[in-house]
Short mmCIF file of C-alpha atoms in Angstrom, two decimals:
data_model
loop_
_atom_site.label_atom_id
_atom_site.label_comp_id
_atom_site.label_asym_id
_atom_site.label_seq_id
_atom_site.Cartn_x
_atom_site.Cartn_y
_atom_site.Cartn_z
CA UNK C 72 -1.27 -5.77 4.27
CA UNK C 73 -2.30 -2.75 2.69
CA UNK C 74 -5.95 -1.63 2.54
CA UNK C 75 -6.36 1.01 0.13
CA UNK C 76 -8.79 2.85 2.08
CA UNK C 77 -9.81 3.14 5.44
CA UNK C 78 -13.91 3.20 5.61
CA UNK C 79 -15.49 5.59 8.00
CA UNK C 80 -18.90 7.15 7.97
CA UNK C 81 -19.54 10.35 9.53
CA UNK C 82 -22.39 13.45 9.37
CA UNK C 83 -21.72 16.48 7.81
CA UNK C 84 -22.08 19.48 9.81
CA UNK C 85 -25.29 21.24 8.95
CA UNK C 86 -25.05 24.58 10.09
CA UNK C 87 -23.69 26.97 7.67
CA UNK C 88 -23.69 30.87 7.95
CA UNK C 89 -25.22 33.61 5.33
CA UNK C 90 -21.60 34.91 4.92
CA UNK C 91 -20.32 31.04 3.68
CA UNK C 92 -18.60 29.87 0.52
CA UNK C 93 -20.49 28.23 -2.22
CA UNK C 94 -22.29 25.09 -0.74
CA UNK C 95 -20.06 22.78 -2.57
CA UNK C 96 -16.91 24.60 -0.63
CA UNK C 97 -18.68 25.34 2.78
CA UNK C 98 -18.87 20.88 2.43
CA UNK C 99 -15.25 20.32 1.42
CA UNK C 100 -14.02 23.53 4.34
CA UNK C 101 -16.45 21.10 6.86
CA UNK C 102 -15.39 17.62 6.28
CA UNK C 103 -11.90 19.31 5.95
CA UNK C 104 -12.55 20.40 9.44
CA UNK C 105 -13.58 17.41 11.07
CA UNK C 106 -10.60 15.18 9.52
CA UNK C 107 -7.98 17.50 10.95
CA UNK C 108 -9.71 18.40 14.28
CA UNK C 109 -9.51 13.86 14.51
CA UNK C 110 -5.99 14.03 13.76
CA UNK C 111 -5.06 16.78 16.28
CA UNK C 112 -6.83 16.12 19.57
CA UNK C 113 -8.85 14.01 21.41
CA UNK C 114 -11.50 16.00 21.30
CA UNK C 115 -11.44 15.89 18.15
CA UNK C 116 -11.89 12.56 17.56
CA UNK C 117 -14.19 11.92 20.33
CA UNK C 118 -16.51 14.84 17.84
CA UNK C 119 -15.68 12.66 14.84
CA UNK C 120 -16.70 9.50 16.68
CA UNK C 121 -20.33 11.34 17.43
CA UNK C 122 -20.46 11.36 13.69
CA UNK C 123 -19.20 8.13 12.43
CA UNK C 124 -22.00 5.75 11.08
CA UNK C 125 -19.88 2.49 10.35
CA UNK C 126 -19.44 -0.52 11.74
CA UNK C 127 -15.99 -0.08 12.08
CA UNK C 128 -14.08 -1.13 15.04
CA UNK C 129 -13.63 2.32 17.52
CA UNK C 130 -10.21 1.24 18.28
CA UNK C 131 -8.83 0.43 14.49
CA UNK C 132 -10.47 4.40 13.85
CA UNK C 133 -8.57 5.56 16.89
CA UNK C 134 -5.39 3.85 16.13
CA UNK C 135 -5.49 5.59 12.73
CA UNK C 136 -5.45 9.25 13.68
CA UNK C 137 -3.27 8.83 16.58
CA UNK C 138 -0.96 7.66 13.97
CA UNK C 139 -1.34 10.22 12.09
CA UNK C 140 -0.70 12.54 15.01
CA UNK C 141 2.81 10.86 16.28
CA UNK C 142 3.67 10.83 12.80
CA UNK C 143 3.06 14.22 11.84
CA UNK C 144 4.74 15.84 15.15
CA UNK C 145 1.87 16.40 17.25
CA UNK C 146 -0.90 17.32 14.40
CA UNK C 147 -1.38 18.58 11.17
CA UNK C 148 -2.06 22.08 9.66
CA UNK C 149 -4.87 22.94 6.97
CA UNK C 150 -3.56 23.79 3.64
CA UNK C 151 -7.35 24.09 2.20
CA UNK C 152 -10.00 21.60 0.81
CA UNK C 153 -12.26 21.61 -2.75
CA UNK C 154 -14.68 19.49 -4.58
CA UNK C 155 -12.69 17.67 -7.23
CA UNK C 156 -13.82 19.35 -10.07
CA UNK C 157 -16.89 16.93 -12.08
CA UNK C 158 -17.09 15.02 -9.30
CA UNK C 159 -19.53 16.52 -6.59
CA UNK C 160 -18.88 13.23 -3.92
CA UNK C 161 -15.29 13.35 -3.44
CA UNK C 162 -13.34 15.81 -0.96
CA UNK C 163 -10.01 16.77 -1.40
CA UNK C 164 -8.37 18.10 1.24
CA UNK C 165 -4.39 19.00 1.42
CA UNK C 166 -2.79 18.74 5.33
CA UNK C 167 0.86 19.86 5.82
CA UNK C 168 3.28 17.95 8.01
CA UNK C 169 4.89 19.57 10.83
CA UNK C 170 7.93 17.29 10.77
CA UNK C 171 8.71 17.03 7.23
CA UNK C 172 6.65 20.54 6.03
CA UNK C 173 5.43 18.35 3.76
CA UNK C 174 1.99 18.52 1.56
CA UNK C 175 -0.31 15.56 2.07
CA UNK C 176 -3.21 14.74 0.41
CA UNK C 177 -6.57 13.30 1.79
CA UNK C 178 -9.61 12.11 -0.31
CA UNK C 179 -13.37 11.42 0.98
CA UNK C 180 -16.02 9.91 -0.56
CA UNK C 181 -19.44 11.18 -0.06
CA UNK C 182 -22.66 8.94 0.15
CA UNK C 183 -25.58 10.29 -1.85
CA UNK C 184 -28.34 10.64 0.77
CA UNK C 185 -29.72 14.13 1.76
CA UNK C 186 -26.80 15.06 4.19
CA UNK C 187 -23.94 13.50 2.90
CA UNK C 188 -22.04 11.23 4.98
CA UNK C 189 -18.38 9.88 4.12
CA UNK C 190 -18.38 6.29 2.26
CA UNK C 191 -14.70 6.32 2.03
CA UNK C 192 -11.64 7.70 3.13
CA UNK C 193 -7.88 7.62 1.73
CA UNK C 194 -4.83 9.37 2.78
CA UNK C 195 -3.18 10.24 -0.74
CA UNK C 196 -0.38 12.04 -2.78
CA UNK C 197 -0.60 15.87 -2.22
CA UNK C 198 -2.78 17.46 -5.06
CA UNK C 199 -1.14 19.20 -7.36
CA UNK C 200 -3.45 22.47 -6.59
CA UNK C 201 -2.16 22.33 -2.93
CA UNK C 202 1.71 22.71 -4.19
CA UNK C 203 2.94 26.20 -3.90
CA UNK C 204 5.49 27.14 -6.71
CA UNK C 205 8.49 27.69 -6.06
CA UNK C 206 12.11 27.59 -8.56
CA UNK C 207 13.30 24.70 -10.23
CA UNK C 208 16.24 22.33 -8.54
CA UNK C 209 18.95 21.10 -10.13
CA UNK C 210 19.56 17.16 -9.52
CA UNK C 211 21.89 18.09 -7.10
CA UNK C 212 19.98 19.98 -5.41
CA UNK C 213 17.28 17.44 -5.31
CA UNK C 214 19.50 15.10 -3.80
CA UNK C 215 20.31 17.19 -1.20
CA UNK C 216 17.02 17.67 -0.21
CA UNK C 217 15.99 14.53 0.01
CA UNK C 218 18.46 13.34 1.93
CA UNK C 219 17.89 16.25 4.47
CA UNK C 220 13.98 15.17 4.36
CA UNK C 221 15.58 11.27 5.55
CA UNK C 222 17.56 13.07 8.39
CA UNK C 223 14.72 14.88 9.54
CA UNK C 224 12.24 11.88 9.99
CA UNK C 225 15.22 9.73 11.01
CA UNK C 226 16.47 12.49 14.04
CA UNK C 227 12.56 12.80 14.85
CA UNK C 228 12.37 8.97 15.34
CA UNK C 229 9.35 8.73 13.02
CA UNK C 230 11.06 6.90 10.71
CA UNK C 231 13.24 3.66 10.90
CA UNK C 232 14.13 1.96 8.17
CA UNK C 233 16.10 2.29 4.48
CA UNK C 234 14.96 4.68 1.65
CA UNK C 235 16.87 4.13 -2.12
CA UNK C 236 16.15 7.13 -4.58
CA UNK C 237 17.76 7.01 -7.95
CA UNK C 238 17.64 8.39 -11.45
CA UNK C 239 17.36 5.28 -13.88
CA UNK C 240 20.14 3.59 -13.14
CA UNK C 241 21.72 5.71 -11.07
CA UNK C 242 21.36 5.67 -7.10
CA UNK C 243 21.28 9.40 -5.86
CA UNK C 244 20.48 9.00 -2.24
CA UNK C 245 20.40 4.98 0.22
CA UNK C 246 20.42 5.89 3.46
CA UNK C 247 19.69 3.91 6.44
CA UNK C 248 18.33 4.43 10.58
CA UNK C 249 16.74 3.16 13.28
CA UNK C 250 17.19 -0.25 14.83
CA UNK C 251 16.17 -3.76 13.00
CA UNK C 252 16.21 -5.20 16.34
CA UNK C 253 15.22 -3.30 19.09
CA UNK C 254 15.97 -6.60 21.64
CA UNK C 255 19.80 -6.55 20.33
CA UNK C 256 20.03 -2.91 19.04
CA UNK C 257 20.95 -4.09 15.58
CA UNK C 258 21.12 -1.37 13.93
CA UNK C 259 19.27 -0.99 10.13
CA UNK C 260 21.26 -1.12 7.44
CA UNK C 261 21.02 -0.27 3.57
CA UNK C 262 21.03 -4.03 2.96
CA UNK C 263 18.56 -5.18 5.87
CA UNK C 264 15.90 -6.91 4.61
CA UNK C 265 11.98 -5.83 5.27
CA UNK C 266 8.71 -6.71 5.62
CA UNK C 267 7.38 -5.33 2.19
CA UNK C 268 3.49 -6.09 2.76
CA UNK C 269 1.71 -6.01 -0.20
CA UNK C 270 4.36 -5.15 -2.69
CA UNK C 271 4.36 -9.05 -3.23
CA UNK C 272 1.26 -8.59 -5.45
CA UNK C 273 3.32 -6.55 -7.58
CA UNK C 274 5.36 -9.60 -8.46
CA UNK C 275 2.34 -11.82 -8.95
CA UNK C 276 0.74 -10.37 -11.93
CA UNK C 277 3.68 -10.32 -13.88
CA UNK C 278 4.09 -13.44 -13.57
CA UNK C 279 0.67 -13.78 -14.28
CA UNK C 280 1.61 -11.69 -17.22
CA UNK C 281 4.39 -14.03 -18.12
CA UNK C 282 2.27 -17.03 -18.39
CA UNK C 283 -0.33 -14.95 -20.64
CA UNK C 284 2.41 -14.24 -22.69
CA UNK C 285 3.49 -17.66 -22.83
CA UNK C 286 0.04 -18.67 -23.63
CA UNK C 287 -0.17 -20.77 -20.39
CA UNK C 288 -2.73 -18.61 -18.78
CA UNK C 289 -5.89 -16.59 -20.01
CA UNK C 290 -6.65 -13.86 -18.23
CA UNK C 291 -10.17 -14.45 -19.40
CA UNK C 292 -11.05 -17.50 -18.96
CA UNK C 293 -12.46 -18.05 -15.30
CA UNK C 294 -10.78 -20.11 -12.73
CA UNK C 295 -12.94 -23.35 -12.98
CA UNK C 296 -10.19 -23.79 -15.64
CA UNK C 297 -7.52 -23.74 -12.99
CA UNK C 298 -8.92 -24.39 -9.67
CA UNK C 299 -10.58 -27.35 -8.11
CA UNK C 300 -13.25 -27.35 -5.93
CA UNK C 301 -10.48 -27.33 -3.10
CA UNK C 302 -9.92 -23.88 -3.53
CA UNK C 303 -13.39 -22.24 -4.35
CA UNK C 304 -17.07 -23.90 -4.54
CA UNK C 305 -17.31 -24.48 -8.65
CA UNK C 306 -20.39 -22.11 -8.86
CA UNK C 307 -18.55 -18.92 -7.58
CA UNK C 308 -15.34 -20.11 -10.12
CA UNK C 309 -16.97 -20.44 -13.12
CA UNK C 310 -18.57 -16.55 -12.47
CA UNK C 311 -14.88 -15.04 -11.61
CA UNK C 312 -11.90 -14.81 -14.00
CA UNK C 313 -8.30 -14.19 -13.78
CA UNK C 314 -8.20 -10.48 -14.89
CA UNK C 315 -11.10 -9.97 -12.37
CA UNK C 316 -8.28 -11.26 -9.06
CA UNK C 317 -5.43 -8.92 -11.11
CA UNK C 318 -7.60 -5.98 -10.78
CA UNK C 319 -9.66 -6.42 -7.57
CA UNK C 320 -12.80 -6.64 -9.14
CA UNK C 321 -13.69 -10.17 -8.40
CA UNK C 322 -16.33 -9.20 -5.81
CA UNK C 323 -15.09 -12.54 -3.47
CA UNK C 324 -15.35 -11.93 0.50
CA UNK C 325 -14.37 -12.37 3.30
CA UNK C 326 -10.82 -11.02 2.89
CA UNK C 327 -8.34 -13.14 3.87
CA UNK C 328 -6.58 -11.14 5.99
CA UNK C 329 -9.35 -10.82 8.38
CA UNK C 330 -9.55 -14.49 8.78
CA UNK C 331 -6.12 -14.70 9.67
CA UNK C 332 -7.14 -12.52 12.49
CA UNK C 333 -9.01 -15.47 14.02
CA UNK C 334 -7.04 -18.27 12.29
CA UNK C 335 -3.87 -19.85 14.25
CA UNK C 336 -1.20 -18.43 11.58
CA UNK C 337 2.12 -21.24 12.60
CA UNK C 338 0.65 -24.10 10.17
CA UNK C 339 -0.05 -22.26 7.33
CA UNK C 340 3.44 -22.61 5.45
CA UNK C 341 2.48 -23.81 2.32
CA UNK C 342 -0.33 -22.32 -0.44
CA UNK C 343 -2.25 -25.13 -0.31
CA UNK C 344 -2.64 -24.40 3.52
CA UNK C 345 -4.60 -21.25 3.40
CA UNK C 346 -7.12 -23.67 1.13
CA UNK C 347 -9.13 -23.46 4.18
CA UNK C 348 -9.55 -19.91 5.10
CA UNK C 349 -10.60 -19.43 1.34
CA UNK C 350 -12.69 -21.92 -0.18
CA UNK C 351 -16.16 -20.75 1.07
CA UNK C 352 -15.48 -17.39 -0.43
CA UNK C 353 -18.48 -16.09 -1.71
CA UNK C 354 -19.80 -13.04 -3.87
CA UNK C 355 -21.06 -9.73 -2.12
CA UNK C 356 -20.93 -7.60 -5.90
CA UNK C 357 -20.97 -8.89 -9.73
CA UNK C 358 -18.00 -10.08 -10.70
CA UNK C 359 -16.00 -7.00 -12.98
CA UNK C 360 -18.44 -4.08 -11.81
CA UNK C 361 -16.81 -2.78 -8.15
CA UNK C 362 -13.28 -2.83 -6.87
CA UNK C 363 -12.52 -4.00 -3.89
CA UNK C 364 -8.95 -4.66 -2.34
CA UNK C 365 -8.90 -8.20 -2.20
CA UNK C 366 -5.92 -10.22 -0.19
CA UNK C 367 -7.99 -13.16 -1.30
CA UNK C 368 -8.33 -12.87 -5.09
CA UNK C 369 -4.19 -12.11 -4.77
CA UNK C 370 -4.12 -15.59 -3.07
CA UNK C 371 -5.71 -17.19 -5.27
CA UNK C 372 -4.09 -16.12 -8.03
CA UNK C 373 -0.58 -17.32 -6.84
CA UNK C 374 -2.75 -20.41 -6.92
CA UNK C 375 -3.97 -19.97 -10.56
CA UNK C 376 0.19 -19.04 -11.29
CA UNK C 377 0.79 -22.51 -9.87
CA UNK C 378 -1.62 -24.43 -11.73
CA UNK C 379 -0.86 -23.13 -14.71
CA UNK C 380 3.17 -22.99 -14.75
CA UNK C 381 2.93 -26.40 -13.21
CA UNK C 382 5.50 -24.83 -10.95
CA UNK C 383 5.15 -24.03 -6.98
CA UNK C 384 4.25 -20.41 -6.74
CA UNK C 385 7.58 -19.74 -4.57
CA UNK C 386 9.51 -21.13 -7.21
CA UNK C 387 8.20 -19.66 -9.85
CA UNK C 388 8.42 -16.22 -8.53
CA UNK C 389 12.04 -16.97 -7.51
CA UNK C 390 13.19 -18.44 -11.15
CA UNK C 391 10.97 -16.17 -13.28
CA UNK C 392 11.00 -12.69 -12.03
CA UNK C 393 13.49 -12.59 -8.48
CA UNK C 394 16.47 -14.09 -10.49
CA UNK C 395 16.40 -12.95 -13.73
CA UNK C 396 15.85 -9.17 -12.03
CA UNK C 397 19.10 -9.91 -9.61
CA UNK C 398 16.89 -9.97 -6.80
CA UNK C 399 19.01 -11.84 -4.73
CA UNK C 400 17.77 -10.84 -0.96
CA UNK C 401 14.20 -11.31 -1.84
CA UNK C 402 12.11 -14.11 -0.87
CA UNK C 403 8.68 -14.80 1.45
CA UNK C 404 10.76 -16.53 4.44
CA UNK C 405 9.24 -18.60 7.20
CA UNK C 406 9.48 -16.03 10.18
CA UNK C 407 10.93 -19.13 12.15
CA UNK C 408 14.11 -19.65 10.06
CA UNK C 409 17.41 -17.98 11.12
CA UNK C 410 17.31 -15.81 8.15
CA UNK C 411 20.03 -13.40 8.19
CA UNK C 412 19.77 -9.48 8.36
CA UNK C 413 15.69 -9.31 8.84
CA UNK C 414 14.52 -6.56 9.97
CA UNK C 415 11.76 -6.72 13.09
CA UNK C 416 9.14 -4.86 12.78
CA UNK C 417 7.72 -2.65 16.12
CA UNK C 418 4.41 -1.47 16.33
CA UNK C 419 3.70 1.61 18.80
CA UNK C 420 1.81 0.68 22.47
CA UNK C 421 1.91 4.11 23.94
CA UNK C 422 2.14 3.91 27.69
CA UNK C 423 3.74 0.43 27.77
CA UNK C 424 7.19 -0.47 29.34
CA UNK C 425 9.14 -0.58 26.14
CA UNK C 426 7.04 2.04 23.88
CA UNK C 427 6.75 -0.72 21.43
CA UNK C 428 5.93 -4.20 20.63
CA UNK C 429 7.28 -6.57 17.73
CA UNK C 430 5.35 -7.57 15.85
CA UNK C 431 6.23 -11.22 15.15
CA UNK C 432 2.70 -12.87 16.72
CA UNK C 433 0.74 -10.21 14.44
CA UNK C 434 2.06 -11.49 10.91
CA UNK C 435 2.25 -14.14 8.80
CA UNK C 436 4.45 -17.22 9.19
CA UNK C 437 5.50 -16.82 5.32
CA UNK C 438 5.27 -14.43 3.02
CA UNK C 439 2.01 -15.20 0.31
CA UNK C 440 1.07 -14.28 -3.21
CA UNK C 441 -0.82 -10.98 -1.72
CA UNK C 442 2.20 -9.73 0.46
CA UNK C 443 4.11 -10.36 3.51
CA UNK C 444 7.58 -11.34 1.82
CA UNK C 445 11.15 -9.98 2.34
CA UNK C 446 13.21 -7.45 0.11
CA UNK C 447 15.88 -4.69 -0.11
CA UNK C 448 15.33 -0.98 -1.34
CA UNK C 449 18.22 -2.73 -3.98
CA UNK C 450 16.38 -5.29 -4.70
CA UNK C 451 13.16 -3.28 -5.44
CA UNK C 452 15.18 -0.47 -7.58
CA UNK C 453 16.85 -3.84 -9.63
CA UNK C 454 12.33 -5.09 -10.20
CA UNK C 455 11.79 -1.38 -10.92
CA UNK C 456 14.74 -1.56 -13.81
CA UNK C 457 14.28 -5.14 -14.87
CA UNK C 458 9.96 -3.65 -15.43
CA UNK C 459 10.97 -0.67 -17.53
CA UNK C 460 13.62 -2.40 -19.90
CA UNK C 461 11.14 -5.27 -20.41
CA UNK C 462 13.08 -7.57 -19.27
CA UNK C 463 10.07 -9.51 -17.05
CA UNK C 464 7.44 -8.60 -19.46
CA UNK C 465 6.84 -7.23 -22.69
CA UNK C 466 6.36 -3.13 -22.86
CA UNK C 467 2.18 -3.96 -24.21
CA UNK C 468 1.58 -6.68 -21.13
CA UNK C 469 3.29 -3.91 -18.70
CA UNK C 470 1.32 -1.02 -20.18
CA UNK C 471 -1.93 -3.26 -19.52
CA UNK C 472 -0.99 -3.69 -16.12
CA UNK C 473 -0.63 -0.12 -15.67
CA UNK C 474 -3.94 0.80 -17.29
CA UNK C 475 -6.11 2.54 -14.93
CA UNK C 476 -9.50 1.97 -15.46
CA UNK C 477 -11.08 4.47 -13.00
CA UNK C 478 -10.49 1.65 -9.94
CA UNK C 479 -9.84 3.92 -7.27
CA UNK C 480 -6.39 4.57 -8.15
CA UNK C 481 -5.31 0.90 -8.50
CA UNK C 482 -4.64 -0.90 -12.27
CA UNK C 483 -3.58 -4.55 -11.84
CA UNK C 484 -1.72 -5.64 -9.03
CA UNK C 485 -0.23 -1.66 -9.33
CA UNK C 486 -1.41 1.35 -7.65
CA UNK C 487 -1.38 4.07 -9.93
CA UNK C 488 -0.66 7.42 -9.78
CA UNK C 489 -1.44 10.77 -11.43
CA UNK C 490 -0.42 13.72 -8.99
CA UNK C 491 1.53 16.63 -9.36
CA UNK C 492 4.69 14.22 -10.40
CA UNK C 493 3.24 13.28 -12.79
CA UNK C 494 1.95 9.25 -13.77
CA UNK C 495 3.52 6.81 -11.20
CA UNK C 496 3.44 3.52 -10.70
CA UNK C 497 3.96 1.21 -7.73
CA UNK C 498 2.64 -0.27 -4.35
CA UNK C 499 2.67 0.18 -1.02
CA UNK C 500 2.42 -2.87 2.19
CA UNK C 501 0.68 -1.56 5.80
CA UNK C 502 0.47 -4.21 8.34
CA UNK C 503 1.11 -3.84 12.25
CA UNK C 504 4.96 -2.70 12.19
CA UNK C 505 5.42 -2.67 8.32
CA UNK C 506 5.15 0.40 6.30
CA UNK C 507 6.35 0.54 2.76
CA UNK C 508 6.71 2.47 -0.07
CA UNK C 509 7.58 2.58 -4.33
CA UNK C 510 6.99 4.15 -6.72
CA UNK C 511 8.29 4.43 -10.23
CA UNK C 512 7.72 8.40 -11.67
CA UNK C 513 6.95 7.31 -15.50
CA UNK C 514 7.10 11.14 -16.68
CA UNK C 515 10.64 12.08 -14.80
CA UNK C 516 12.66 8.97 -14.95
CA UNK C 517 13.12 8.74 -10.98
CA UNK C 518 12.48 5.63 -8.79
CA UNK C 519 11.65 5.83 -5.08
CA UNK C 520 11.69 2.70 -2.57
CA UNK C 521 10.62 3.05 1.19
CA UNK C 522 10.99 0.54 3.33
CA UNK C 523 9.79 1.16 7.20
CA UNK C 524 9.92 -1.18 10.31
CA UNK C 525 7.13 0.84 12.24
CA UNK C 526 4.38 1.81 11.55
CA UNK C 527 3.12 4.50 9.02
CA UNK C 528 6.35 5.75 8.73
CA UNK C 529 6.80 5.52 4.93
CA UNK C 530 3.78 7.78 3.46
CA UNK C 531 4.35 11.38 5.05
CA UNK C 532 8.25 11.23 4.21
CA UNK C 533 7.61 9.83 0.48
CA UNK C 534 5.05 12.57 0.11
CA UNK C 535 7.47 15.70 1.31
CA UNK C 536 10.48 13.51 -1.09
CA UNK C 537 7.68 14.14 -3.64
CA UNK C 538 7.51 17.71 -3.02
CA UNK C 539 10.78 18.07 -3.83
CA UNK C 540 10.65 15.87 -7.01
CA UNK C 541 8.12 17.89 -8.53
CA UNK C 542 10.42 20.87 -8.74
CA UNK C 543 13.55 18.63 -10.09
CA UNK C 544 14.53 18.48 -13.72
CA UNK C 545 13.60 15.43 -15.80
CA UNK C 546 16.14 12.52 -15.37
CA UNK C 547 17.64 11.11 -18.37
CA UNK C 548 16.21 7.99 -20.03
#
């Protein structure tokens, strides 16, 4: 499942010479420095490792840049770095792909002490600032481009999987590559359905929206109301409410998704079977005053759906928002069942016999409120239409959803958007062979669904399709 941002710590570089930029620059040019000497060598990660201060695994931090490296074609190239502008603790620093040519964005956090050290760390859109211009496209044009963009990750072998991009309604580009089985060289298909990660969480608050609307759930009433003592000790419940799991802010830990890590995954089929792994949750902030990606708080909301509809959470997702959008190849699947046209996913192992490992062991058994169901780029364009013609939710409960409140790009249950497209909307899933993207471009009218089956293949092509976008004309409402 996705994790909105990957938390390193490092030392900034302290030397500086007489002839340097403005101190704020001569930071951003250095911590610009260090990310893309990590991504390009060995070297330099084994420097950025000299400098990392967090507790953080050494081989989740390596795993990351060499990523980035196989996915880039060898490395990336500096486009520049600044100080976002009012805010003197966050980096932004624009890398260019040498696949795609693509502009991608990357955004540190600085701590506060003396010598500021990196609290957090996000790969992100490209910033507008970084974008060279260049002449408008037609649609056409557009198309063609983006299509081209597909071929090039596709011939590469970075990317396997289907990509939809459409216009409203209408479908410009579906494309296809790569193999959903690697065992039986099946190959992918427009129609093969993926892993989608934690685009499930999407689908969760609205229907948590739906049952505010119906006046079946408050979203500010806290969940003593709905959930027994099975789920969560009574004194953490009664200081968390529903909004609080919508927008990440309930300040509950452990995540779930590390306890799966240590859990054995083939008996939980059921909600009621990950009571376990959740019930001594406890509190590390005050409810409502940090975010912090939570798979749990998504968990338990599907919960606090099912309580309140009355309805299991499977079924209610399937009759209220999957069926009424035409969503007809989306579900969250036991992994065990002889589902038809399911993509595998393959995670890289360098060095090994194969190249690459499935990744069957590594997720879970079904699909849960925070992600790890089954869709279709279709089937995601069909939520993206049924969302904008209000036909899951009313326009004021969607707009709500899509209010960002200054939570590290993230509304409720949405990541949000406000690059050089323009506002977006959307999600993305990251898990070990799952890498997924959508996004719905609110100012131009254009929809964009990634689905990968290996890893990180989804971000660097959706972020060169988006330097295209930003130069095509307006689609028609």
């Amino acid at each position: 499942m996705r994790g909105p941002a990957i938390v390193l710590a490092a030392t900034l570089a302290a030397s500086a010479s007489s002839a340097a930029p403005a101190p704020g620059q001569a930071q951003a040019d250095s911590f610009a420095r260090l990310y893309v000497d990590a991504v390009n060598s060995d070297a330099g990660f084994e420097r950025f490792m000299l400098r990392d201060a967090e507790p953080v695994p050494r081989e989740a931090i390596q795993g990351f840049f060499k990523d980035q490296r196989w996915i880039s074609g060898g490395g990336v190239d500096l486009i520049g770095a600044r100080m976002r502008p009012g805010d003197p603790r966050l980096v932004e620093i624009a890398v260019r792909n040498r696949i795609y040519g693509g502009v991608q964005g990357v955004e540190l956090r600085l701590d506060s002490a003396a010598t500021p050290r990196v609290a957090a760390f996000e790969p992100t859109p490209a910033p507008a600032w970084a974008l060279p211009r260049a002449k408008p496209l037609s649609q056409a044009e557009f198309t063609a481009r983006a299509s081209g963009l597909i071929d090039k990750g596709c011939a590469a072998g970075v990317f396997s999987g289907a990509v939809l991009i459409a216009a409203g309604e209408k479908v410009l580009v579906e494309k296809a590559c790569g193999e959903a089985s690697r065992r039986y060289h099946v190959a992918n298909t427009t129609s093969t359905r993926f892993n989608i990660g934690s685009m499930d969480k999407m689908f969760t608050v609205v229907a948590a929206m739906q049952l505010v609307e119906a006046g079946k759930l408050s979203p500010d009433a806290t969940l003593d109301r709905y959930l027994d003592a099975s789920w969560l000790a009574p004194e953490i419940a009664r200081q968390v409410t529903v909004w609080q799991l919508m927008t990440h802010t309930s300040g509950l830990v452990p995540d779930v998704a590390d306890e799966l890590d240590t859990k054995p995954r083939f008996r939980l089929r059921e909600l009621d079977h990950f009571k376990p792994l959740v019930r001594d949750s406890r509190l590390a902030t005050k409810p409502g005053e940090t975010f912090n990606y939570s798979n749990t708080g998504m968990l338990l909301l599907g919960a606090v759906i099912a309580q309140a509809s009355g309805e299991d959470y499977y079924a209610y997702v399937q009759r209220h928002i999957f069926a009424p959008a035409g969503m007809t190849a989306t579900a969250s699947d036991l992994i065990d069942d002889p589902v038809e046209n399911i993509a595998i996913g393959y995670t890289r192992v360098p060095g090994s016999a194969y190249g690459w490992r499935e990744n069957s062991i590594r997720i879970m058994r079904r699909g849960i409120p925070a992600g790890g169901g089954y869709s279709t780029v279709g089937d995601l364009h069909r939520f993206a239409l049924a969302l904008q013609s209000n036909k899951l939710i009313s326009q004021a409960s969607l707009q709500r959803l899509w209010a960002d409140e200054d939570r590290d790009n993230y509304a409720a249950g949405f990541e949000i958007g406000h690059g050089a497209v323009g506002a977006a909307a959307g999600h993305s899933g990251l898990d070990a062979g799952v890498s997924t993207r959508m996004r719905l471009y609110l100012d131009r009218g254009y929809v964009a669904v990634l689905l990968a089956n290996i890893d990180r293949a989804a971000p660097p092509l959706l972020d060169a399709i988006e330097g295209e976008l930003v130069r095509a004309p307006t689609a028609a409402r």
